[in-house]
Amino acid sequence: MDLDKQYNSKEVETKWYSLWESKGYFRPQSDEKRGLRARDSSLGKVPHESLGTSPERRPYVIVIPPPNVTGILHMGHALNNSIQDILVRWNRMKGRDTLWVPGVDHAGIATQNVVEKKLAKEKKTRWDLGREKFLKEVWKWKEEHGSTITRQLRRLGASCDWSRERFTMDEGLSKAVREAFVTLYEKGLIYRGNYIINWCPRCETALSDEEAAHKDVQGGLYHIKYPCLPAGRLSSEVRGPYEKMGEDHIVVATTRPETMLGDTAVAVHPDDPRYKHLIGQKVILPLMEREIPVIADELVDPEFGTGIVKVTPAHDPNDFAIGHRHKLEQVNVMTPDGKINENGGAYKGMDRFEARKKILHDLEERGLFVRRDSHLHAVGHCYRCDTVIEPYLSKQWFVKMQPLAEKALKAHEQGKTVFYPDRWTKVYTNWLRNIRDWCISRQIWWGHQIPAWHCSQCQAAGLASRTSGLDKREIQTSPESRVPSNDGIIVAREKPGKCPRCSSKDLVQDPDVLDTWFSSWLWPFSTLGWPEKTDDVKKFYPTSDLITAPEIIFFWVARMIMAGLEFMGEVPFSRIYIHGTVRAATGLKMSKSLGNSIDPLEVIEEMGADALRYSMIMLSSQDVFLSREKFEVGRNFANKVWNACRFVLMQIADLKEASADPKQFERSALSLPSRWILSRLEEKSAGIERHLAQFGLAQAATELYHFVWDDFCDWYIELAKPMIQSEDPAVKLQTQKVLFFVCERILRLLHPFVPFITEEIWQKFKERAVDGKTWPESIMLAAWPHDGKKQFHDAAAQKAVGFLQDAVTGIRDLRVRFQIAPTDKLKAVVVCKEKGTQEVFKAFEREVKTLGRLAELQCVREFQKKGAMAANSFAAFDVFISLEGILDPEEEKKRLQKKIRETEQWIEQILKKVGNPSFAEKAPKEILEKEKEKLEDAKKLLVSYKTQLASF
RNA sequence: GGGCAGUUAGUUCAGUUGGUUAGAACGCUUCCUUGACAUGGAAGAGGUCAGAGGUUCGACUCCUCUACUGCCCACCA
């Protein structure tokens, strides 16, 4: 019946989570076939309030950011999912139908890398296995390891509907991907083109702009001489000019010398007076000994470097653009794995960085190397493997983003998407306004293969573009327009039987797969069954809130909104809560590679999931800086709650009428402390509700923490102790009832934050209650205990308990100050003029005596000194204790004088404020009143101090 | 280069639309193994609210500038 002395978090957590899940509590209420959470059935009916006080009738739905299948739960996830779970549990308790769809994405590149690494240990590559076998390996890996993170989410207490768990490679979601791709293609929003993209030579795949992480790198800016070619002096002496070049050269500056092998021009600014005469001339590209023209382009910044740029259209996005304008040849000098190819002459086969060294060396030998400046510049790195990205010309699939972004912007203008906190709105809209096309093809195998088929017949017939092979990303010598090209390509939802043009059956599917985000951006509706017209789609789309970290706004949030608008005609969610980033105490991002990460699972093992959750939430008002000790706050709090409830259960052992019904209380029958705690409870519930409604989880958690610890444990329970000992059985009974009532409500308020411990305790409360059989089976199905009513509000009780707290604190202060042993029972005198205050102390005699450990408490109107006494003064009263033989009068005088000085200063300050004529004129009345009250209080205090001082 | 945050007690942070003598947690000092809890209780010390101006009767709060820290974005070779 009673709680164990020690809270066993591990046991409790496993017990309740499996019960909740097996009973189907995580499923939406509307899944009626399960017969669960039926409000009106005798099982689920809550006696004290009706469930469903929420005016919101739509279901509460959130989409979990799919964690990556290769990942494990890190602190960022723990925070994110704690927040989501709190919101879901809170809304569920408010009676809303709730749905939380969990799942993971297939993390194309990351997962493939993991499996390839495994193969590498057996000295095998994916090519050795071939596509089909390799994919089998990946699936096998996924079956074995892919559920780690979802298991960990359970440990955290996440109340996801696991029966609806999804994976981006599921058949249903794959179908959604194909549908989305084909639809966009048919609308002309997907095209295939030859562009400079971010290429990872290690993963050998294209990356989107978002997947290229730019980092500042201290590199070199190399100055290199390109010999000029005077007209008429050309091919005969190719090598000759180098030696006697004299002034006949120009100097270009570059950070990537190895790309010079692919230079097809040199550019200057058209208005640069230094170089105007060169435009139209030719220079020799050293090492390759090619003749290349000097052209003029606005893009060149005359201020940077030498003002002359080498143009490599196949290896730099700017140069690509310049090359496009000037119809330059594009010479690709690199292989997909970052080596120099056959276009690189003597450097063929060298690694790009090795080639750089060799080229610089060779240039130096020929006297063409001028100098190296140290240069800090941003270099793209693969976000998965951190390899330096190579801007690379290749044929890829793209999504035309502008039309999609415009819809999203319009929706935002109509107020359909709101960011919390508001400042992220600008980040979001700026990105949308400057959006660039999205490269969605990846040259890997793990993922959704692009639903496009190439007809060999058509391509052979020359109808096709210059694509000759599928796997070779060969050089394209002329830029293509961004118009979708149908040549030899058939895009379809399923594999076509034959080519619609030539009826050939020789069709080969495009080997590329889609960017993982191309499936993730459909998540809010693909997980509900789209493109099928399922009941779930109808009922749960659009969803309610999206909770995520800032780094994912572009990757995911913006794209989901665009997809929602495009495919569903409606934004996928209207509120977007961006929470802080979890960092190590040093301020760095937590990451395993830095060795500064804290494993949430370890924290759960050590302190419990509730402790982890509560600590994180309390810290989450902005970026969360973590260290192990920070979790002690939550652990200590959980322990406090446990023990307070244990105490309550012990105190009500003989209580027969324990109930959660608020109607059982008649104010006139209640003691002041009981009236006070009920009033506070109501007040705090409202505050917590207010905070939760606008994602103020940290404030809500902090407010609850202090209410439970300070108000309930430190004061109410302490006040209740003497009341329970009361000889008046009515007082005792009433106190027991209030203890039970308030504590049960606290459990419900706490439940969204600390689900496990509250369930464990609440079940004991349910056993104890007379009407326990009519309570719901689980606290997670109980009603949220705030209904907006103000039935317990009690200003008088709050004021009275305020006096009591002051008096007790005042006495305790005196005890400590004069080092009086706790066992010494003192005599104390309260001096107060107002009758109301006197009555309060008369009513509180027993309580003050207990809490202040007094033998005797007197309450008088006028102060009469009897021997050595010391006092603490408050505006409404003074409290004295006798200190025969302990008090040092001189010390006490000094202290009083100091107090008097302080109080005088305070009064002066107020007078200055109130005395200002403009203040009286302009300040609001309430403020004026407040200031006057303050002044009164200060004056009373001053009188007290002076009276005391005079008595010495 | 552009943008956005932050700067409050020894440390980590609160501080709601300007209006209590600026708060909490941890740490620190003193005391307490009083039958819910030492993962506890009581009391206390500790702050020119980054700096400089401005608006105002009144600024931690609003505005401007400066300094430092952090984050995001950006094609300057």
XYZ file of N, CA and C in Angstrom, chain A residues 201-349:
447
model
N 34.304 13.444 -53.027
C 35.121 12.438 -53.710
C 35.273 11.165 -52.890
N 34.975 11.233 -51.605
C 35.095 10.019 -50.808
C 33.817 9.185 -50.921
N 32.675 9.872 -50.732
C 31.412 9.145 -50.863
C 31.058 8.948 -52.341
N 31.735 9.683 -53.196
C 31.476 9.649 -54.638
C 30.017 9.899 -54.955
N 29.547 10.990 -54.427
C 28.177 11.367 -54.731
C 28.018 12.879 -54.700
N 26.946 13.299 -55.336
C 26.593 14.713 -55.260
C 25.978 14.989 -53.893
N 26.068 16.242 -53.461
C 25.442 16.653 -52.209
C 24.648 17.920 -52.485
N 23.619 18.138 -51.677
C 22.877 19.387 -51.830
C 23.678 20.515 -51.190
N 23.264 21.726 -51.454
C 23.977 22.873 -50.860
C 23.950 22.805 -49.343
N 22.855 22.294 -48.801
C 22.737 22.234 -47.342
C 23.658 21.178 -46.737
N 24.030 20.203 -47.561
C 24.875 19.138 -47.033
C 26.358 19.496 -47.114
N 26.631 20.645 -47.700
C 28.016 21.100 -47.784
C 28.265 22.078 -46.642
N 28.984 21.632 -45.648
C 29.244 22.493 -44.494
C 30.488 23.327 -44.737
N 30.294 24.620 -44.763
C 31.452 25.481 -45.019
C 32.210 25.769 -43.740
N 33.497 25.583 -43.840
C 34.333 25.848 -42.672
C 35.474 26.746 -43.113
N 35.854 27.633 -42.234
C 36.996 28.491 -42.563
C 38.276 27.693 -42.453
N 39.051 27.772 -43.512
C 40.306 27.030 -43.540
C 41.424 27.999 -43.910
N 42.521 27.881 -43.203
C 43.686 28.711 -43.531
C 44.403 28.045 -44.706
N 44.189 28.605 -45.876
C 44.782 27.989 -47.060
C 45.759 28.945 -47.724
N 46.092 28.645 -48.960
C 47.023 29.522 -49.667
C 46.345 30.171 -50.851
N 46.790 31.392 -51.139
C 46.375 32.044 -52.370
C 47.637 32.082 -53.239
N 47.640 31.290 -54.280
C 48.860 31.114 -55.071
C 48.841 32.060 -56.259
N 49.946 32.778 -56.408
C 50.072 33.688 -57.549
C 50.901 32.996 -58.608
N 50.345 32.928 -59.831
C 50.983 32.171 -60.902
C 51.052 33.010 -62.171
N 52.206 32.909 -62.831
C 52.383 33.649 -64.096
C 51.828 32.858 -65.261
N 51.039 33.527 -66.091
C 50.606 32.938 -67.359
C 51.269 33.777 -68.453
N 52.073 33.131 -69.281
C 52.769 33.904 -70.327
C 51.780 34.469 -71.350
N 52.031 35.701 -71.736
C 51.185 36.289 -72.774
C 51.665 35.791 -74.127
N 50.764 35.862 -75.020
C 51.099 35.350 -76.333
C 50.973 36.488 -77.339
N 52.070 37.112 -77.664
C 51.964 38.193 -78.645
C 51.469 37.610 -79.976
N 50.677 38.373 -80.660
C 50.112 37.897 -81.931
C 51.223 37.464 -82.870
N 51.007 36.402 -83.542
C 51.985 35.967 -84.543
C 53.043 35.042 -83.997
N 53.226 35.067 -82.653
C 54.282 34.210 -82.110
C 53.654 33.049 -81.400
N 53.536 32.004 -82.053
C 52.665 30.996 -81.460
C 53.276 29.621 -81.392
N 52.818 28.745 -82.133
C 53.018 27.333 -81.871
C 54.453 26.831 -82.018
N 55.254 27.459 -82.806
C 56.578 26.913 -83.082
C 57.390 26.676 -81.822
N 57.425 27.652 -80.986
C 58.233 27.456 -79.773
C 57.318 27.419 -78.553
N 56.835 26.263 -78.262
C 55.875 26.140 -77.172
C 56.527 26.380 -75.824
N 57.722 25.900 -75.705
C 58.367 26.012 -74.412
C 59.219 27.263 -74.297
N 59.661 27.721 -75.391
C 60.577 28.851 -75.445
C 60.188 30.061 -74.638
N 58.995 30.540 -74.750
C 58.644 31.827 -74.151
C 58.911 31.882 -72.657
N 58.877 30.771 -72.021
C 59.019 30.801 -70.574
C 60.310 31.443 -70.113
N 61.406 31.096 -70.800
C 62.699 31.594 -70.320
C 62.862 33.096 -70.517
N 62.519 33.555 -71.677
C 62.743 34.986 -71.939
C 61.432 35.744 -71.960
N 60.588 35.461 -71.013
C 59.278 36.050 -71.006
C 59.317 37.554 -70.750
N 60.200 37.924 -69.868
C 60.284 39.339 -69.516
C 58.982 39.838 -68.930
N 58.489 40.928 -69.444
C 57.245 41.514 -68.948
C 56.029 40.827 -69.551
N 56.330 39.912 -70.427
C 55.239 39.350 -71.199
C 54.446 38.276 -70.466
N 53.861 38.629 -69.350
C 53.048 37.642 -68.659
C 52.004 38.365 -67.802
N 51.035 37.600 -67.394
C 50.086 38.132 -66.428
C 50.148 37.225 -65.198
N 49.668 37.747 -64.085
C 49.685 36.928 -62.880
C 48.247 36.695 -62.407
N 47.902 35.433 -62.259
C 46.581 35.111 -61.723
C 46.743 34.611 -60.291
N 45.683 34.726 -59.523
C 45.723 34.220 -58.150
C 44.651 33.145 -57.996
N 45.026 32.053 -57.352
C 44.058 30.969 -57.180
C 44.287 30.232 -55.857
N 43.222 29.677 -55.329
C 43.377 28.869 -54.118
C 43.477 27.386 -54.463
N 43.091 27.055 -55.681
C 43.151 25.647 -56.063
C 43.944 25.498 -57.356
N 45.256 25.516 -57.264
C 46.095 25.508 -58.474
C 45.848 24.289 -59.362
N 45.485 23.169 -58.738
C 45.336 21.958 -59.550
C 44.240 22.104 -60.600
N 43.286 23.011 -60.364
C 42.210 23.133 -61.349
C 42.666 23.860 -62.606
N 43.883 24.427 -62.551
C 44.327 25.170 -63.727
C 44.427 24.271 -64.952
N 44.553 22.989 -64.709
C 44.623 22.055 -65.826
C 43.380 22.151 -66.697
N 42.301 22.599 -66.084
C 41.051 22.697 -66.826
C 40.693 24.124 -67.201
N 41.631 25.043 -67.092
C 41.344 26.428 -67.452
C 41.013 26.539 -68.939
N 40.001 27.332 -69.219
C 39.731 27.562 -70.635
C 39.702 29.058 -70.954
N 40.017 29.865 -69.968
C 40.122 31.310 -70.214
C 40.753 31.967 -69.001
N 41.036 33.258 -69.146
C 41.478 34.091 -68.038
C 40.590 35.312 -68.118
N 40.085 35.774 -66.954
C 39.129 36.875 -67.023
C 39.587 38.076 -66.205
N 39.212 39.253 -66.700
C 39.455 40.510 -65.965
C 38.141 41.284 -65.956
N 38.109 42.307 -65.107
C 36.910 43.142 -65.094
C 36.933 44.046 -66.336
N 35.786 44.224 -66.985
C 35.790 44.992 -68.237
C 36.305 46.420 -68.073
N 36.147 46.990 -66.879
C 36.551 48.397 -66.721
C 37.892 48.555 -66.024
N 38.585 47.463 -65.842
C 39.866 47.560 -65.131
C 40.921 48.173 -66.062
N 41.377 49.403 -65.773
C 42.304 50.089 -66.701
C 43.621 49.337 -66.865
N 43.999 48.590 -65.850
C 45.279 47.893 -65.925
C 45.285 46.833 -67.014
N 44.144 46.250 -67.219
C 44.119 45.058 -68.085
C 43.267 45.229 -69.340
N 42.714 46.427 -69.504
C 41.801 46.619 -70.630
C 42.428 46.175 -71.948
N 43.714 46.478 -72.077
C 44.378 46.181 -73.345
C 44.533 44.683 -73.597
N 44.377 43.902 -72.537
C 44.585 42.461 -72.687
C 43.359 41.741 -73.242
N 42.204 42.381 -73.067
C 40.960 41.703 -73.443
C 41.006 41.328 -74.925
N 40.703 40.069 -75.155
C 40.733 39.601 -76.532
C 42.068 38.974 -76.904
N 43.088 39.242 -76.125
C 44.393 38.635 -76.378
C 44.383 37.182 -75.914
N 45.503 36.543 -76.134
C 45.575 35.166 -75.670
C 46.781 34.962 -74.769
N 46.660 34.006 -73.896
C 47.792 33.658 -73.037
C 47.994 32.150 -73.133
N 49.140 31.746 -72.645
C 49.385 30.313 -72.651
C 49.111 29.753 -71.271
N 48.355 28.676 -71.268
C 48.126 27.994 -70.005
C 49.332 27.115 -69.739
N 50.113 27.478 -68.759
C 51.342 26.727 -68.516
C 51.036 25.261 -68.217
N 52.012 24.457 -68.365
C 51.954 23.017 -68.107
C 51.111 22.299 -69.162
N 49.939 22.832 -69.425
C 49.130 22.208 -70.472
C 49.494 22.777 -71.831
N 50.138 23.912 -71.785
C 50.590 24.582 -72.998
C 49.440 24.818 -73.974
N 48.311 25.245 -73.366
C 47.168 25.525 -74.230
C 47.028 27.006 -74.398
N 46.468 27.369 -75.494
C 46.206 28.773 -75.730
C 44.832 29.098 -75.173
N 44.734 30.078 -74.340
C 43.401 30.419 -73.844
C 43.189 31.925 -73.918
N 41.944 32.358 -74.132
C 41.694 33.789 -74.330
C 41.588 34.557 -73.012
N 41.809 35.851 -73.085
C 41.536 36.748 -71.966
C 40.174 37.365 -72.234
N 39.252 37.159 -71.291
C 37.913 37.687 -71.512
C 37.564 38.686 -70.421
N 36.481 39.421 -70.640
C 36.054 40.431 -69.660
C 34.735 39.993 -69.043
N 34.669 40.009 -67.705
C 33.409 39.658 -67.055
C 33.236 40.464 -65.783
N 32.007 40.919 -65.577
C 31.680 41.762 -64.427
C 31.931 41.070 -63.091
N 31.876 39.765 -63.125
C 31.993 39.014 -61.885
C 33.369 39.167 -61.242
N 34.328 39.546 -62.032
C 35.689 39.652 -61.509
C 35.805 40.881 -60.621
N 36.377 40.680 -59.476
C 36.591 41.790 -58.547
C 38.015 42.296 -58.722
N 38.165 43.520 -59.231
C 39.523 44.031 -59.489
C 40.344 44.163 -58.211
N 39.642 44.245 -57.071
C 40.339 44.440 -55.799
C 40.993 43.165 -55.283
N 40.434 42.046 -55.692
C 40.908 40.799 -55.102
C 42.100 40.244 -55.868
N 43.049 39.765 -55.138
C 44.240 39.143 -55.747
C 44.897 40.102 -56.720
N 45.125 39.623 -57.921
C 45.761 40.480 -58.930
C 44.726 41.132 -59.822
N 43.471 40.776 -59.636
C 42.442 41.300 -60.516
C 42.287 40.463 -61.775
N 43.045 39.390 -61.816
C 42.906 38.477 -62.956
C 42.529 37.094 -62.439
N 41.513 36.527 -63.039
C 41.012 35.240 -62.590
C 41.205 34.209 -63.678
N 41.660 33.044 -63.257
C 41.683 31.928 -64.186
C 40.272 31.344 -64.232
N 39.832 30.942 -65.359
C 38.453 30.460 -65.496
C 38.451 28.961 -65.774
N 37.839 28.226 -64.836
C 37.772 26.769 -64.954
C 36.307 26.346 -64.905
N 35.619 26.400 -65.995
C 34.162 26.217 -65.963
C 33.712 24.874 -65.385
N 34.551 23.879 -65.451
C 34.110 22.572 -64.972
C 34.363 22.364 -63.485
N 35.009 23.330 -62.838
C 35.377 23.085 -61.447
C 35.105 24.223 -60.483
N 34.313 25.158 -60.910
C 33.990 26.262 -60.012
C 32.673 26.876 -60.453
N 31.771 27.083 -59.510
C 30.452 27.587 -59.889
C 30.492 28.958 -60.562
N 31.363 29.839 -60.079
C 31.465 31.151 -60.720
C 31.989 31.017 -62.134
N 33.024 30.222 -62.252
C 33.639 30.038 -63.563
C 32.658 29.375 -64.506
N 31.828 28.519 -63.936
C 30.808 27.853 -64.743
C 29.887 28.901 -65.354
N 29.496 29.860 -64.508
C 28.602 30.918 -64.970
C 29.294 31.776 -66.031
N 30.551 32.109 -65.758
C 31.303 32.910 -66.729
C 31.412 32.138 -68.043
N 31.763 30.871 -67.912
C 31.932 30.026 -69.086
C 30.656 29.961 -69.906
N 29.549 29.911 -69.192
C 28.256 29.872 -69.836
C 28.048 31.114 -70.685
N 28.367 32.269 -70.075
C 28.169 33.541 -70.773
C 29.072 33.671 -71.992
N 30.264 33.126 -71.866
C 31.238 33.330 -72.954
C 31.387 32.106 -73.833
N 30.508 31.142 -73.643
C 30.535 29.925 -74.450
C 31.911 29.261 -74.422
N 32.434 29.117 -73.238
C 33.749 28.497 -73.112
C 33.608 26.990 -73.041
N 34.652 26.342 -73.390
C 34.686 24.910 -73.285
C 34.796 24.524 -71.816
N 34.171 23.410 -71.444
C 34.276 22.947 -70.064
C 35.181 21.728 -70.038
N 36.289 21.853 -69.387
C 37.206 20.723 -69.350
C 37.257 20.164 -67.935
N 36.738 18.983 -67.781
C 36.757 18.321 -66.488
C 38.087 17.597 -66.341
N 38.790 17.880 -65.307
C 40.101 17.246 -65.168
C 40.130 16.236 -64.031
N 38.960 15.953 -63.457
C 38.992 15.066 -62.303
C 38.075 13.862 -62.439
N 38.488 12.802 -61.803
C 37.661 11.612 -61.754
C 36.742 11.726 -60.536
N 35.684 10.926 -60.477
C 34.762 11.029 -59.343
C 35.424 10.804 -57.988
N 36.534 10.097 -57.962
C 37.156 9.893 -56.655
C 38.279 10.896 -56.375
N 38.253 11.992 -57.109
C 39.163 13.078 -56.754
C 40.574 12.938 -57.286
N 40.712 12.220 -58.380
C 42.034 12.109 -59.018
C 42.005 12.863 -60.336
N 43.206 13.186 -60.830
C 43.274 13.884 -62.110
C 43.009 12.869 -63.226
N 42.165 13.247 -64.162
C 41.836 12.311 -65.239
C 42.698 12.540 -66.475
N 42.294 11.917 -67.567
C 43.129 11.969 -68.783
C 43.241 13.375 -69.349
N 42.361 14.275 -68.940
C 42.464 15.650 -69.434
C 43.560 16.430 -68.707
N 44.149 15.801 -67.732
C 45.159 16.501 -66.951
C 46.583 16.203 -67.389
N 46.707 15.699 -68.567
C 48.036 15.490 -69.131
C 48.906 14.636 -68.249
N 50.060 15.149 -67.958
C 51.063 14.400 -67.201
C 50.627 14.094 -65.777
N 49.604 14.788 -65.319
C 49.210 14.628 -63.917
C 48.148 13.551 -63.737
N 47.787 12.952 -64.801
C 46.756 11.922 -64.783
C 47.037 10.867 -63.702
N 45.993 10.547 -62.974
C 46.133 9.497 -61.971
C 46.533 9.994 -60.591
